[in-house]
Coordinates of C-alpha atoms in Angstrom, one line a residue:
M1 CA -193.2 -188.4 -55.2
P2 CA -195.6 -191.2 -54.9
R3 CA -195.1 -194.0 -58.3
D4 CA -197.5 -193.7 -61.2
L5 CA -198.9 -197.3 -61.5
D6 CA -199.6 -196.0 -65.2
N7 CA -196.0 -194.9 -65.8
P8 CA -193.7 -196.7 -63.9
Y9 CA -190.9 -195.8 -65.9
G10 CA -190.9 -192.3 -66.1
M11 CA -191.2 -192.5 -70.2
E12 CA -193.7 -189.9 -70.5
F13 CA -194.1 -189.0 -74.4
R14 CA -196.5 -186.7 -75.8
G15 CA -197.5 -185.3 -79.8
R16 CA -197.9 -186.9 -82.5
D17 CA -196.4 -190.6 -83.5
R18 CA -194.5 -188.9 -86.5
G19 CA -192.7 -185.9 -85.1
L20 CA -191.5 -182.3 -86.1
R21 CA -194.7 -182.1 -88.9
F22 CA -192.4 -179.1 -90.1
I23 CA -189.9 -180.9 -91.5
R24 CA -189.9 -181.8 -95.2
P25 CA -188.0 -184.8 -94.5
Y26 CA -188.6 -186.2 -98.5
R27 CA -187.2 -182.9 -99.7
N28 CA -185.1 -183.8 -103.1
I29 CA -181.9 -181.5 -102.1
G30 CA -179.2 -183.9 -101.6
E31 CA -179.7 -187.7 -99.8
L32 CA -180.6 -188.1 -95.9
N33 CA -177.6 -188.9 -94.0
P34 CA -177.8 -192.8 -92.4
V35 CA -179.1 -191.3 -89.4
E36 CA -181.6 -189.2 -90.8
Q37 CA -183.1 -192.5 -92.6
L38 CA -183.1 -194.8 -89.2
K39 CA -184.7 -191.4 -87.0
L40 CA -187.5 -191.7 -89.8
A41 CA -187.8 -195.5 -89.7
R42 CA -188.6 -195.8 -86.7
H43 CA -189.0 -193.1 -84.1
P44 CA -186.5 -192.7 -81.7
F45 CA -188.7 -192.8 -78.8
E46 CA -189.7 -196.3 -79.5
V47 CA -187.0 -197.8 -78.5
A48 CA -187.4 -196.9 -74.6
Q49 CA -190.6 -199.7 -74.4
A50 CA -188.3 -201.9 -76.6
V51 CA -185.9 -201.8 -73.4
I52 CA -188.6 -202.2 -71.5
D53 CA -190.2 -205.0 -73.0
T54 CA -187.5 -206.9 -75.1
Y55 CA -183.8 -205.7 -74.5
S56 CA -183.7 -206.3 -70.9
K57 CA -185.2 -209.4 -71.0
Q58 CA -182.9 -210.6 -74.1
G59 CA -180.0 -209.4 -74.0
P60 CA -177.5 -206.6 -75.7
D61 CA -178.0 -209.1 -78.9
S62 CA -181.5 -208.4 -79.5
I63 CA -180.5 -204.5 -79.7
N64 CA -178.5 -205.3 -82.3
A65 CA -180.7 -207.2 -84.4
V66 CA -182.8 -203.8 -85.2
P67 CA -181.1 -201.7 -87.4
G68 CA -180.4 -198.7 -86.1
E69 CA -181.3 -199.1 -82.5
Q70 CA -177.8 -198.7 -81.0
E71 CA -178.2 -195.3 -82.5
R72 CA -182.1 -194.5 -81.0
L73 CA -180.8 -195.3 -77.5
K74 CA -179.4 -192.1 -77.3
W75 CA -182.9 -190.7 -76.9
V76 CA -183.4 -192.4 -73.6
G77 CA -179.6 -191.3 -72.4
M78 CA -177.6 -194.4 -73.2
Y79 CA -174.7 -195.0 -74.8
P80 CA -172.5 -198.2 -75.8
Q81 CA -169.4 -198.4 -73.8
R82 CA -166.2 -198.8 -75.8
Q83 CA -165.9 -202.2 -74.0
G84 CA -168.9 -203.5 -75.9
G85 CA -171.2 -205.8 -74.9
D86 CA -173.5 -205.9 -71.6
A87 CA -171.8 -202.7 -70.7
F88 CA -173.6 -198.6 -71.5
M89 CA -172.9 -195.4 -70.2
M90 CA -176.7 -194.2 -68.8
R91 CA -176.8 -190.2 -68.6
I92 CA -179.4 -188.4 -66.1
K93 CA -180.2 -184.5 -67.0
V94 CA -180.3 -182.5 -64.1
P95 CA -182.3 -178.9 -65.3
G96 CA -180.5 -176.4 -64.4
G97 CA -177.8 -178.1 -62.0
V98 CA -180.5 -178.3 -59.1
M99 CA -181.4 -181.7 -57.1
T100 CA -183.3 -182.5 -53.8
S101 CA -181.1 -184.7 -51.3
A102 CA -183.6 -187.6 -52.8
Q103 CA -182.8 -187.6 -55.8
V104 CA -178.5 -187.3 -54.7
R105 CA -179.4 -190.3 -53.0
E106 CA -181.1 -192.4 -55.6
V107 CA -178.1 -191.3 -58.2
G108 CA -175.7 -192.7 -55.4
V109 CA -177.8 -195.8 -54.8
A110 CA -178.0 -197.0 -58.3
A111 CA -174.0 -196.1 -58.6
D112 CA -173.2 -198.3 -56.0
A113 CA -175.2 -201.0 -56.9
Y114 CA -175.7 -201.2 -60.8
A115 CA -172.2 -199.3 -61.9
E116 CA -169.5 -201.8 -60.9
G117 CA -166.9 -202.3 -63.6
P118 CA -164.9 -205.7 -63.5
D119 CA -161.6 -203.8 -62.2
D120 CA -161.3 -201.0 -59.7
S121 CA -159.1 -197.8 -60.9
P122 CA -156.1 -197.0 -59.4
V123 CA -157.2 -193.6 -58.8
F124 CA -160.8 -193.8 -58.2
G125 CA -161.5 -197.1 -57.0
N126 CA -165.3 -198.3 -58.7
R127 CA -168.7 -197.8 -58.6
Y128 CA -168.7 -194.1 -59.3
A129 CA -170.6 -191.2 -60.9
D130 CA -169.9 -188.8 -63.3
L131 CA -170.3 -185.0 -62.7
T132 CA -170.2 -183.6 -66.1
T133 CA -169.4 -180.1 -68.0
R134 CA -173.5 -179.6 -68.6
Q135 CA -174.8 -180.5 -65.4
D136 CA -175.8 -184.3 -66.3
I137 CA -174.9 -187.2 -64.2
Q138 CA -173.1 -190.3 -66.1
L139 CA -173.3 -193.9 -64.8
H140 CA -171.0 -196.4 -66.5
W141 CA -171.2 -200.5 -66.7
I142 CA -174.6 -200.8 -66.4
R143 CA -176.3 -203.8 -67.5
I144 CA -179.2 -203.6 -69.9
A145 CA -180.5 -205.8 -67.4
D146 CA -181.0 -203.4 -64.8
V147 CA -182.1 -200.5 -66.9
P148 CA -185.8 -200.4 -66.6
R149 CA -185.7 -200.9 -62.5
I150 CA -183.1 -197.7 -62.8
W151 CA -185.6 -196.0 -65.1
Q152 CA -188.3 -196.8 -62.1
R153 CA -186.1 -195.7 -59.0
F154 CA -185.0 -192.2 -60.8
W155 CA -189.0 -191.5 -61.9
D156 CA -190.0 -192.2 -58.4
V157 CA -187.7 -189.5 -57.4
G158 CA -188.7 -186.9 -60.2
L159 CA -185.0 -187.8 -62.6
T160 CA -184.9 -189.1 -66.2
T161 CA -182.8 -190.1 -68.7
V162 CA -184.5 -189.0 -72.0
Q163 CA -183.2 -187.0 -74.2
A164 CA -179.9 -186.7 -71.9
C165 CA -178.3 -187.9 -75.6
G166 CA -179.2 -187.8 -79.0
D167 CA -180.3 -185.2 -81.4
S168 CA -183.1 -182.8 -79.6
A169 CA -182.8 -180.6 -76.9
R170 CA -180.1 -181.9 -74.4
N171 CA -179.9 -181.1 -70.4
V172 CA -180.7 -176.9 -70.1
C173 CA -178.0 -175.8 -68.2
S174 CA -178.2 -172.5 -65.7
C175 CA -176.2 -170.6 -63.1
P176 CA -175.8 -173.2 -60.1
V177 CA -176.3 -170.9 -57.8
S178 CA -179.9 -169.4 -59.4
G179 CA -182.5 -168.6 -56.9
I180 CA -179.6 -168.2 -54.2
D181 CA -177.2 -165.8 -55.4
A182 CA -176.5 -162.8 -54.2
H183 CA -175.8 -160.6 -57.0
E184 CA -177.6 -162.1 -59.8
V185 CA -180.4 -160.0 -61.2
V186 CA -183.2 -162.6 -62.3
D187 CA -183.5 -165.5 -61.6
A188 CA -183.4 -168.2 -63.9
L189 CA -184.0 -171.5 -62.8
P190 CA -187.4 -171.7 -63.5
V191 CA -186.7 -170.4 -66.9
A192 CA -184.5 -173.3 -67.4
Q193 CA -186.5 -175.8 -65.8
A194 CA -189.8 -174.6 -68.1
I195 CA -187.7 -174.9 -71.1
S196 CA -186.5 -178.5 -70.1
A197 CA -189.9 -179.5 -69.3
Y198 CA -191.0 -178.3 -72.7
F199 CA -188.7 -180.0 -74.9
T200 CA -188.5 -183.6 -72.7
G201 CA -190.6 -186.1 -74.2
N202 CA -192.1 -184.0 -77.1
R203 CA -191.9 -185.9 -80.8
E204 CA -192.5 -182.4 -82.5
Y205 CA -188.6 -181.2 -81.1
A206 CA -187.2 -185.2 -81.1
N207 CA -185.7 -185.4 -84.4
L208 CA -183.4 -182.4 -85.0
P209 CA -180.9 -182.1 -87.5
R210 CA -178.0 -182.8 -84.4
K211 CA -177.9 -182.2 -80.9
F212 CA -179.5 -178.8 -79.9
K213 CA -177.8 -177.6 -76.4
I214 CA -179.3 -174.5 -74.5
A215 CA -178.2 -172.3 -71.4
V216 CA -180.1 -169.2 -69.4
T217 CA -178.6 -167.5 -66.6
G218 CA -179.8 -164.7 -64.7
C219 CA -176.0 -163.5 -62.9
L220 CA -173.6 -161.3 -63.7
E221 CA -170.7 -163.9 -63.9
D222 CA -171.8 -166.2 -67.2
C223 CA -171.7 -169.3 -64.6
A224 CA -174.1 -171.4 -67.6
R225 CA -171.3 -170.4 -70.1
V226 CA -174.2 -169.1 -72.8
E227 CA -171.6 -168.3 -75.4
I228 CA -171.0 -171.9 -76.4
N229 CA -174.1 -173.2 -76.7
D230 CA -176.9 -173.3 -79.8
I231 CA -179.3 -170.9 -77.7
G232 CA -177.9 -168.9 -74.9
L233 CA -180.0 -166.5 -72.5
W234 CA -178.2 -163.9 -70.3
P235 CA -179.2 -160.9 -68.5
A236 CA -179.9 -157.6 -70.0
E237 CA -182.0 -154.8 -69.3
Q238 CA -184.3 -152.9 -71.5
P239 CA -184.4 -148.9 -71.6
D240 CA -187.2 -148.8 -69.2
G241 CA -185.6 -150.6 -66.3
S242 CA -187.3 -153.9 -67.3
I243 CA -184.7 -157.2 -66.9
G244 CA -184.6 -160.2 -69.1
F245 CA -182.3 -161.7 -71.2
N246 CA -180.9 -161.3 -74.9
V247 CA -180.3 -163.7 -77.2
L248 CA -177.3 -165.4 -78.3
I249 CA -177.4 -167.9 -81.4
G250 CA -175.0 -170.7 -82.5
G251 CA -172.3 -171.2 -80.3
G252 CA -170.2 -174.2 -79.7
L253 CA -167.1 -176.2 -79.8
S254 CA -165.6 -179.3 -81.2
D255 CA -164.3 -178.8 -84.7
G256 CA -165.1 -175.5 -86.1
E257 CA -165.5 -173.9 -82.6
R258 CA -167.8 -171.0 -82.9
M259 CA -168.6 -168.0 -80.3
A260 CA -172.5 -168.0 -80.5
S261 CA -173.6 -164.4 -82.6
D262 CA -175.6 -161.6 -80.8
I263 CA -179.4 -161.9 -83.1
D264 CA -180.6 -158.6 -81.3
V265 CA -183.6 -159.9 -79.5
F266 CA -184.5 -159.3 -76.1
I267 CA -186.8 -161.6 -74.3
R268 CA -188.8 -161.4 -71.1
P269 CA -188.5 -164.7 -69.1
E270 CA -192.1 -165.7 -69.5
Q271 CA -190.9 -165.6 -73.2
A272 CA -188.2 -168.1 -73.3
V273 CA -189.8 -171.5 -73.8
E274 CA -191.5 -169.6 -77.1
L275 CA -188.5 -168.3 -78.0
C276 CA -186.6 -171.8 -77.7
R277 CA -189.3 -173.6 -79.5
G278 CA -188.8 -171.0 -82.6
V279 CA -185.4 -171.7 -82.9
A280 CA -185.7 -175.6 -82.6
Q281 CA -188.1 -174.9 -85.6
V282 CA -185.5 -173.0 -87.3
F283 CA -183.2 -175.2 -86.9
G284 CA -185.6 -178.1 -87.6
E285 CA -186.5 -176.6 -90.6
L286 CA -183.3 -175.2 -92.3
G287 CA -180.6 -177.6 -90.6
N288 CA -178.2 -179.6 -92.6
R289 CA -179.6 -183.5 -92.6
E290 CA -177.1 -184.9 -95.8
N291 CA -173.9 -184.5 -93.8
R292 CA -174.0 -184.9 -90.0
G293 CA -170.5 -183.3 -90.3
L294 CA -172.4 -179.8 -91.1
A295 CA -175.7 -180.3 -89.2
R296 CA -174.7 -178.7 -85.7
M297 CA -177.0 -175.1 -85.5
R298 CA -173.9 -173.2 -85.0
Y299 CA -172.9 -174.0 -89.5
L300 CA -177.0 -172.7 -89.6
A301 CA -176.1 -169.9 -88.0
Q302 CA -172.9 -169.3 -89.7
E303 CA -174.5 -169.7 -93.4
L304 CA -177.8 -167.3 -92.5
G305 CA -175.6 -164.8 -90.3
P306 CA -177.2 -163.0 -87.1
E307 CA -179.7 -160.9 -89.2
G308 CA -181.0 -163.9 -91.4
F309 CA -181.6 -166.1 -88.3
R310 CA -183.4 -163.4 -86.5
A311 CA -185.1 -162.9 -89.8
A312 CA -186.3 -166.8 -89.7
L313 CA -187.2 -166.5 -86.2
D314 CA -189.1 -163.6 -86.4
E315 CA -191.4 -165.8 -89.0
R316 CA -191.8 -168.3 -87.0
T317 CA -192.2 -167.0 -83.3
K318 CA -195.6 -166.1 -81.7
F319 CA -194.4 -163.0 -80.5
T320 CA -193.0 -160.0 -81.9
L321 CA -189.0 -160.1 -81.2
D322 CA -187.8 -156.8 -79.3
P323 CA -184.1 -155.4 -80.4
A324 CA -181.7 -156.5 -77.7
G325 CA -181.4 -154.4 -74.5
K326 CA -178.0 -153.5 -72.0
E327 CA -175.8 -156.4 -71.9
L328 CA -175.2 -156.9 -68.0
T329 CA -172.8 -159.5 -67.7
D330 CA -169.3 -158.3 -66.3
R331 CA -167.0 -161.2 -65.3
F332 CA -166.6 -164.8 -66.1
R333 CA -166.6 -167.2 -63.2
G334 CA -165.3 -170.5 -63.5
D335 CA -166.8 -171.9 -60.4
H336 CA -168.6 -171.9 -57.2
V337 CA -165.9 -173.5 -54.8
G338 CA -165.5 -172.1 -51.5
V339 CA -168.1 -170.4 -48.8
H340 CA -170.6 -167.7 -49.9
P341 CA -172.9 -165.7 -48.8
Q342 CA -176.7 -166.1 -50.1
K343 CA -179.3 -163.5 -50.6
Q344 CA -181.5 -164.9 -48.1
P345 CA -179.8 -163.5 -45.0
G346 CA -178.3 -165.5 -42.4
L347 CA -177.4 -168.4 -44.9
V348 CA -174.3 -169.8 -47.4
Y349 CA -173.6 -172.0 -49.9
V350 CA -170.4 -174.3 -49.8
G351 CA -169.1 -175.1 -53.0
C352 CA -167.3 -178.4 -53.0
S353 CA -164.2 -179.5 -55.4
V354 CA -164.8 -182.5 -56.7
P355 CA -161.5 -182.9 -59.4
V356 CA -162.4 -184.0 -63.1
G357 CA -166.2 -184.8 -61.5
R358 CA -165.9 -188.5 -60.3
M359 CA -167.8 -189.8 -57.0
H360 CA -168.4 -192.7 -55.7
G361 CA -171.8 -193.4 -55.1
I362 CA -171.7 -194.3 -51.2
D363 CA -170.2 -190.7 -51.4
L364 CA -173.0 -189.2 -53.2
I365 CA -175.2 -190.8 -50.5
E366 CA -173.5 -189.0 -47.7
T367 CA -173.8 -185.8 -49.7
A368 CA -177.6 -186.3 -49.5
R369 CA -177.2 -186.8 -46.0
L370 CA -175.2 -183.4 -45.6
A371 CA -177.3 -181.4 -47.5
E372 CA -180.8 -182.6 -45.4
T373 CA -178.5 -182.0 -42.1
Y374 CA -177.2 -179.0 -42.4
G375 CA -178.9 -177.1 -45.4
D376 CA -182.6 -176.2 -47.2
G377 CA -181.8 -180.3 -48.3
G378 CA -180.6 -179.3 -52.3
V379 CA -177.5 -180.2 -54.0
R380 CA -176.3 -178.2 -56.8
I381 CA -174.5 -179.4 -59.7
G382 CA -172.0 -176.9 -61.3
T383 CA -170.8 -176.5 -65.4
D384 CA -167.6 -177.0 -63.5
Q385 CA -167.9 -180.4 -62.1
N386 CA -168.1 -179.8 -58.7
F387 CA -171.2 -179.6 -56.3
I388 CA -172.9 -177.3 -54.4
L389 CA -174.5 -177.4 -50.6
S390 CA -177.3 -174.9 -50.5
G391 CA -179.1 -173.3 -47.7
I392 CA -176.6 -173.7 -44.9
P393 CA -177.5 -171.2 -41.9
E394 CA -174.6 -169.3 -40.8
E395 CA -174.3 -171.0 -36.9
R396 CA -173.9 -174.5 -38.5
L397 CA -171.3 -173.6 -40.9
D398 CA -168.7 -175.0 -38.8
D399 CA -170.1 -178.4 -37.9
L400 CA -170.3 -178.5 -41.7
L401 CA -166.8 -177.9 -42.8
S402 CA -165.8 -180.6 -39.9
E403 CA -167.7 -183.5 -41.7
P404 CA -165.4 -185.8 -43.1
L405 CA -166.7 -186.2 -46.8
L406 CA -165.3 -182.2 -47.0
T407 CA -161.8 -183.2 -46.3
K408 CA -162.3 -185.6 -49.7
Y409 CA -164.3 -182.7 -51.3
S410 CA -163.0 -179.8 -50.3
P411 CA -164.7 -176.6 -50.0
F412 CA -160.4 -174.7 -49.9
P413 CA -158.7 -177.2 -52.5
G414 CA -155.5 -176.6 -54.3
P415 CA -155.5 -174.1 -57.5
F416 CA -154.8 -176.7 -59.8
E417 CA -157.3 -179.3 -58.2
R418 CA -159.7 -176.7 -58.4
G419 CA -159.7 -175.7 -61.7
V420 CA -159.0 -179.6 -63.5
V421 CA -161.7 -180.6 -65.6
A422 CA -161.4 -184.0 -67.5
C423 CA -163.9 -185.8 -69.8
T424 CA -164.8 -189.7 -69.7
G425 CA -161.9 -190.4 -71.9
S426 CA -160.7 -193.6 -73.7
E427 CA -161.4 -195.4 -70.5
F428 CA -165.3 -195.6 -71.8
C429 CA -165.3 -193.4 -74.6
R430 CA -165.2 -194.9 -78.2
F431 CA -164.1 -191.4 -79.4
A432 CA -161.3 -190.4 -77.0
V433 CA -157.6 -191.9 -77.9
V434 CA -156.1 -191.2 -74.8
E435 CA -157.3 -191.9 -70.9
T436 CA -157.8 -188.7 -69.4
K437 CA -159.5 -188.1 -65.7
E438 CA -156.7 -190.1 -64.1
R439 CA -154.0 -188.6 -65.7
A440 CA -155.4 -185.0 -64.9
V441 CA -156.0 -186.0 -61.6
K442 CA -152.6 -186.5 -61.2
W443 CA -151.1 -183.9 -63.4
A444 CA -153.0 -181.0 -61.0
R445 CA -152.1 -182.7 -57.4
R446 CA -148.4 -182.5 -58.6
L447 CA -148.8 -178.8 -59.6
D448 CA -150.1 -178.2 -56.2
A449 CA -147.2 -180.1 -54.9
E450 CA -144.5 -177.8 -56.4
L451 CA -146.2 -174.8 -57.7
A452 CA -149.5 -173.6 -55.3
G453 CA -147.1 -171.7 -52.6
N454 CA -145.8 -169.7 -55.0
G455 CA -148.2 -166.9 -54.9
T456 CA -150.9 -168.9 -56.1
D457 CA -153.5 -168.3 -54.1
G458 CA -156.7 -170.7 -55.5
G459 CA -157.8 -172.5 -52.0
G460 CA -161.9 -171.8 -52.3
H461 CA -161.2 -168.4 -50.9
S462 CA -161.0 -166.2 -54.1
D463 CA -160.5 -167.3 -57.5
A464 CA -157.1 -165.5 -57.4
G465 CA -154.4 -167.5 -58.9
V466 CA -157.1 -170.3 -59.6
I467 CA -155.5 -172.0 -63.6
R468 CA -158.2 -173.7 -64.8
M469 CA -156.9 -177.2 -67.0
H470 CA -159.7 -178.5 -69.0
F471 CA -158.4 -182.4 -70.6
S472 CA -160.8 -183.8 -73.6
G473 CA -159.7 -186.9 -75.2
C474 CA -160.9 -186.4 -78.4
S475 CA -161.7 -183.3 -80.9
A476 CA -165.4 -183.1 -79.1
S477 CA -164.4 -181.2 -76.6
C478 CA -166.8 -182.4 -73.9
A479 CA -164.5 -181.2 -71.4
Q480 CA -164.4 -177.9 -73.3
P481 CA -161.0 -177.1 -73.7
Q482 CA -161.5 -174.3 -75.7
I483 CA -162.2 -171.8 -73.2
A484 CA -159.7 -173.1 -70.2
D485 CA -156.3 -171.3 -69.5
I486 CA -154.4 -174.5 -70.3
G487 CA -156.4 -177.0 -72.6
F488 CA -155.7 -180.3 -73.8
R489 CA -156.7 -182.5 -76.6
G490 CA -155.9 -186.2 -77.1
D491 CA -153.8 -187.3 -80.1
I492 CA -151.4 -189.6 -80.9
A493 CA -146.9 -188.9 -81.3
H494 CA -145.0 -191.1 -83.2
V495 CA -141.9 -191.3 -81.1
D496 CA -139.4 -193.7 -82.9
E497 CA -140.8 -196.4 -84.1
H498 CA -144.2 -196.3 -82.0
I499 CA -147.0 -194.6 -81.0
E500 CA -147.6 -193.1 -77.6
E501 CA -150.6 -191.4 -76.1
A502 CA -150.6 -187.4 -76.9
V503 CA -152.3 -183.9 -76.6
D504 CA -152.2 -180.8 -78.2
I505 CA -151.7 -178.5 -75.7
G506 CA -153.8 -174.6 -76.0
V507 CA -153.7 -171.5 -73.6
G508 CA -155.4 -168.6 -73.0
G509 CA -159.6 -169.7 -73.7
S510 CA -162.1 -167.4 -71.0
L511 CA -165.3 -166.5 -71.7
G512 CA -167.1 -163.2 -70.7
P513 CA -166.0 -160.2 -71.3
D514 CA -162.7 -161.4 -72.3
A515 CA -164.2 -164.1 -74.6
A516 CA -161.9 -165.8 -76.7
F517 CA -161.1 -169.8 -77.4
I518 CA -157.5 -171.1 -76.5
D519 CA -154.5 -170.8 -79.3
W520 CA -152.8 -174.4 -79.3
V521 CA -149.4 -173.7 -79.2
S522 CA -148.3 -177.0 -79.3
G523 CA -148.7 -180.4 -81.1
A524 CA -149.2 -184.3 -80.1
M525 CA -146.8 -183.7 -76.9
P526 CA -146.6 -187.6 -75.4
V527 CA -148.3 -187.6 -71.9
D528 CA -145.1 -188.7 -69.8
R529 CA -143.7 -185.1 -71.1
V530 CA -146.8 -182.9 -69.6
P531 CA -146.1 -182.9 -66.1
D532 CA -142.8 -181.0 -67.1
A533 CA -144.2 -178.6 -69.3
L534 CA -147.0 -177.1 -67.4
L535 CA -144.1 -176.7 -64.4
R536 CA -142.4 -174.8 -67.2
V537 CA -145.1 -172.6 -68.7
V538 CA -146.9 -172.2 -65.2
G539 CA -143.7 -171.0 -63.2
R540 CA -142.8 -168.7 -66.2
Y541 CA -146.2 -167.2 -65.4
Q542 CA -145.7 -166.9 -62.2
T543 CA -142.7 -165.2 -62.5
E544 CA -143.9 -163.0 -65.3
R545 CA -147.2 -162.0 -64.7
R546 CA -148.3 -158.5 -64.0
E547 CA -150.5 -157.4 -60.8
K548 CA -153.6 -159.3 -60.7
E549 CA -153.1 -160.5 -64.4
P550 CA -155.3 -163.7 -64.5
F551 CA -153.4 -166.5 -66.9
H552 CA -155.3 -166.3 -69.5
L553 CA -154.4 -162.6 -70.3
W554 CA -150.8 -163.4 -69.8
A555 CA -150.8 -166.2 -72.2
R556 CA -152.5 -163.9 -74.9
R557 CA -150.1 -160.9 -74.6
I558 CA -147.0 -163.7 -75.0
P559 CA -146.0 -164.7 -78.5
M560 CA -146.9 -168.1 -79.6
A561 CA -143.5 -169.0 -80.3
E562 CA -142.5 -168.6 -77.1
L563 CA -145.2 -170.1 -75.3
S564 CA -144.4 -173.3 -77.6
A565 CA -140.7 -173.1 -76.8
T566 CA -141.3 -172.9 -73.3
L567 CA -143.8 -176.0 -73.1
S568 CA -141.5 -178.2 -75.0
G569 CA -138.1 -176.7 -72.8
T570 CA -136.2 -175.8 -75.7
P571 CA -134.4 -172.3 -76.2
A572 CA -135.9 -169.4 -77.7
A573 CA -135.9 -165.4 -78.2
V574 CA -138.0 -164.0 -75.0
S575 CA -140.1 -160.8 -75.7
S576 CA -138.8 -157.7 -73.4

């Protein structure tokens, strides 16, 4: 992409200076919370030029001199790290998870050049990037002085950090193999990209009550995890045979998790942008701006109910809402690891396992080379924190599989490494109470070493036996533990007269036709006891499971008291 000399940093904004003309911010129903007040005092997009002109030159103290500016940084994809000072996390949006090799290479260069911390991790080393559960990429240890040149390099290849965070539409998720999946009923990638393009930089919709998450998929396996998004679009069919999407509203995790509601609406792909715009207007007008703890759209969806939300939406969209069609999703697929045929004859895609999503910058650069050498030049990021190389001719597959990088990020991993997901944790996040990524990798590798041979066939060749473990360092649920086979949530434990890092443990989560959140069966278990607890509960599953019974269904039929006793290693009566 040639450099835009008039806008070298990619900070493109449109619309009126005072966005959201349909919002009545001075209404008298309660007092606006502090974040709402600071957004009114200074539009969050204004922080972009301030970073370029002032903060990058004068340092982090100049940011603190402007009230509310740390909060506004989220609108350009930045958070201060827990270390404080001149250390920031930068989040890069990847709509639908699809990247070009040039984009992957540039992120790798940025990680290697700008994301170096003061100390090496004993597990991951240094100068790495994190693939996230929302198909973003995060860099750490970014210095404010480097931000403009990073933005400039990203914009040259078509990447942006705008609205990767903040109270606006975040990265739009989709099935990572949209357009190449052999079984999809509609290619959702153009839809996801159009929705993202509409909201990114749009002042009219950049001040919502809270973050606004959208997912759209045209596959049959719920790869985009639509039930836990504010807007979820998944494939459906009308009686006349036309294919489009049914609309789900108000899903989310964190505290107060909620499966999205079906509001009895079917849309055609070309209606998706207007549908999402209308939902954003409903949220912006009716959402809670007084109590930030109740400001997520799921609380509004619960308050209005499916019929009430549909009626509010019908008043604000530019087309008549049609009733829902026949839902087509038939199962939940947790990842795309392994080798799989594409819809294009003679081509395959290769899903590579990245335990907890952490990759060195130099490895991203090598990934870009492999995409160009063996495939169509595309790299795709899944909601499972893994990556996919697409467009591989069948006759080149063996050569690709022999590349050293695919030994490190294997298409055929052990079943526990394959299923492990973790958030940033207390290493960088100000909200996490425990370290996550290093522990999650160690736990998964121990389980693979001791249990993977006991009838648990993960290995990338099939989904059989894969047990998905998601580790979140706090209740914000960035690692999505509520939908995992086994979920961990950071906690603290009082042991004797001191405090130790601990986790709450839940089991039995899934999406798709078997959708249900986990049951939290063990609270505040010190982290050093967790590996043995996992060996016990997974070993019991391997012994007791019925033919082809996945872990989440086994866990749901075992009484919670028994599961708790198994995890803790205490005797309990076992059901027959």
